[in-house]
Each structure stands twice: as C-alpha cells, then as structure tokens.
Amino acid sequence: MPCDRADAGAGVSLQEWPPGHPGLPPHRHSGPSFGYVMEGALRFELEGEPEHVVEAGGTFWEPGGDVIHYQDGNALSDAPTKFVVTMLCAPGQPMLTLVDEEELKERAHLRAPRPSEG
C-alpha cells in the first residue's frame, strides 16, 4: 500500500494469526512501526537483534528504513495471537516491501545468531 499523501502516510492494521502461523515473510517498512499484542504471543525478530517473544500486553517497534523484519509469527501452537500495529511511511514509498532471497543472503551477516545456532 503506497502512502496516500505527498508529505507522509500512516496506517493501522489489526492482525490475527491462527495457532502456529509463521507471519509475514521477511520485509521492511519505509517508516517506523509501533505495535501492541492484544492476545497470545508474537515471535518477533529485527535485523541485528535476537529473536524474542512479545506476550499479550507487550509492545514492539521497528525503526523502518533499511532494517529487515524477519519474524512476526504466532509463537503459540495452541492459541491464536492478535496484535495491532501502527505504521508510518515515507512519502511516495510503499508501507511494506518484501525482501528477496538474494538480499537476505547478502545481509545474512547482519542477522543475530538463531537460537538453534547458539
């Protein structure tokens, strides 16, 4: 979704992931995003930061720009997760852009070690 104004844009989205849902594929936002987990638990990972779980009542944010958002899936296998996110976007830029496999490989050194690597 592109920004709808020449000077900036914003959007609010309510996401409901069923049990075990992996979330969106790796992506980035052109501007910062702020979120609140209403129910369940969200598996969250930004480039350069270790994966962690945000429980119901917790908040998260992304700086936007060049940073890749790797994970936003449901951390629960037996219950849904619901969260709301407010996204700001840069003028004339899309709100969300998926990251292709080639770029993920080029930037692999910027990703925090995975729990299984650790």
Coordinates of C-alpha atoms in Angstrom, one line a residue:
M1 CA 0.0 0.0 0.0
P2 CA 1.6 3.3 -1.0
C3 CA 1.4 6.4 1.1
D4 CA -1.7 8.5 0.3
R5 CA -0.1 11.9 0.9
A6 CA 2.8 13.7 -0.6
D7 CA 4.3 14.5 2.8
A8 CA 3.8 11.3 4.7
G9 CA 1.3 8.5 5.4
A10 CA 0.1 6.2 8.2
G11 CA -1.9 3.1 8.6
V12 CA -3.3 0.9 11.4
S13 CA -3.7 -2.8 11.0
L14 CA -5.3 -5.5 13.2
Q15 CA -3.6 -8.9 12.6
E16 CA -5.0 -12.2 13.9
W17 CA -2.7 -15.2 13.4
P18 CA -4.0 -18.7 14.0
P19 CA -2.0 -21.1 16.1
G20 CA 1.5 -21.7 14.7
H21 CA 1.1 -19.1 11.9
P22 CA 4.5 -18.1 10.6
G23 CA 3.6 -14.4 10.0
L24 CA 4.7 -12.4 7.0
P25 CA 7.9 -13.3 5.1
P26 CA 11.0 -11.1 5.7
H27 CA 10.1 -7.5 4.9
R28 CA 10.8 -3.9 5.8
H29 CA 8.8 -0.7 6.3
S30 CA 9.7 2.7 4.9
G31 CA 8.9 4.4 8.2
P32 CA 8.7 3.3 11.8
S33 CA 6.0 0.9 13.1
F34 CA 4.6 0.5 16.6
G35 CA 2.6 -2.5 17.9
Y36 CA 0.7 -3.9 20.8
V37 CA 0.0 -7.6 21.4
M38 CA -3.6 -7.9 22.5
E39 CA -3.8 -11.7 22.8
G40 CA -1.4 -14.6 22.6
A41 CA 2.3 -14.3 22.0
L42 CA 4.2 -12.9 19.0
R43 CA 7.6 -14.2 17.8
F44 CA 9.5 -11.1 16.8
E45 CA 12.9 -10.6 15.2
L46 CA 14.5 -7.5 13.6
E47 CA 17.8 -7.5 11.8
G48 CA 20.7 -7.3 14.3
E49 CA 18.6 -8.2 17.3
P50 CA 17.9 -11.7 18.8
E51 CA 14.6 -13.3 18.3
H52 CA 12.2 -12.8 21.2
V53 CA 8.6 -13.4 22.2
V54 CA 6.3 -10.5 22.9
E55 CA 3.5 -11.6 25.2
A56 CA -0.1 -10.2 25.4
G57 CA 0.1 -6.7 26.9
G58 CA 3.6 -6.2 25.4
T59 CA 4.7 -3.7 22.8
F60 CA 7.2 -3.7 19.9
W61 CA 8.5 -1.3 17.4
E62 CA 10.6 -1.2 14.2
P63 CA 12.7 1.7 13.1
G64 CA 11.7 1.4 9.5
G65 CA 14.1 2.2 6.6
D66 CA 16.7 -0.4 5.7
V67 CA 16.2 -2.7 8.7
I68 CA 14.7 -6.2 7.8
H69 CA 11.9 -7.5 9.9
Y70 CA 12.5 -11.3 9.9
Q71 CA 9.7 -12.6 12.1
D72 CA 6.2 -11.7 13.3
G73 CA 4.6 -15.1 13.7
N74 CA 2.4 -16.6 16.3
A75 CA 4.7 -18.1 19.0
L76 CA 1.8 -20.3 20.2
S77 CA 0.9 -23.7 18.7
D78 CA -2.4 -24.0 20.6
A79 CA -3.9 -20.5 20.6
P80 CA -4.4 -17.5 18.2
T81 CA -2.4 -14.3 18.5
K82 CA -3.9 -10.9 17.9
F83 CA -1.9 -7.6 17.6
V84 CA -2.4 -4.1 16.3
V85 CA 0.3 -2.2 14.5
T86 CA 0.5 1.5 13.5
M87 CA 2.8 2.0 10.5
L88 CA 4.2 5.3 9.3
C89 CA 5.6 5.6 5.8
A90 CA 8.0 7.8 3.9
P91 CA 6.5 10.0 1.2
G92 CA 5.9 8.1 -2.1
Q93 CA 7.2 4.8 -0.6
P94 CA 5.2 1.6 0.0
M95 CA 4.2 0.9 3.6
L96 CA 5.7 -2.6 3.3
T97 CA 8.2 -4.2 1.0
L98 CA 9.1 -7.9 0.9
V99 CA 12.8 -8.8 0.9
D100 CA 14.0 -11.3 -1.8
E101 CA 16.2 -14.3 -1.2
E102 CA 19.3 -12.7 -2.8
E103 CA 19.2 -9.7 -0.5
L104 CA 18.7 -12.0 2.5
K105 CA 21.8 -13.9 1.6
E106 CA 23.8 -10.6 1.1
R107 CA 22.7 -9.4 4.5
A108 CA 23.0 -12.7 6.4
H109 CA 26.0 -11.4 8.4
L110 CA 23.7 -8.7 9.9
R111 CA 21.2 -11.2 11.4
A112 CA 21.6 -12.1 15.1
P113 CA 22.5 -15.8 15.7
R114 CA 19.5 -18.1 15.6
P115 CA 18.5 -19.9 18.9
S116 CA 19.4 -23.2 17.3
E117 CA 22.9 -21.8 16.4
G118 CA 23.6 -20.7 19.8

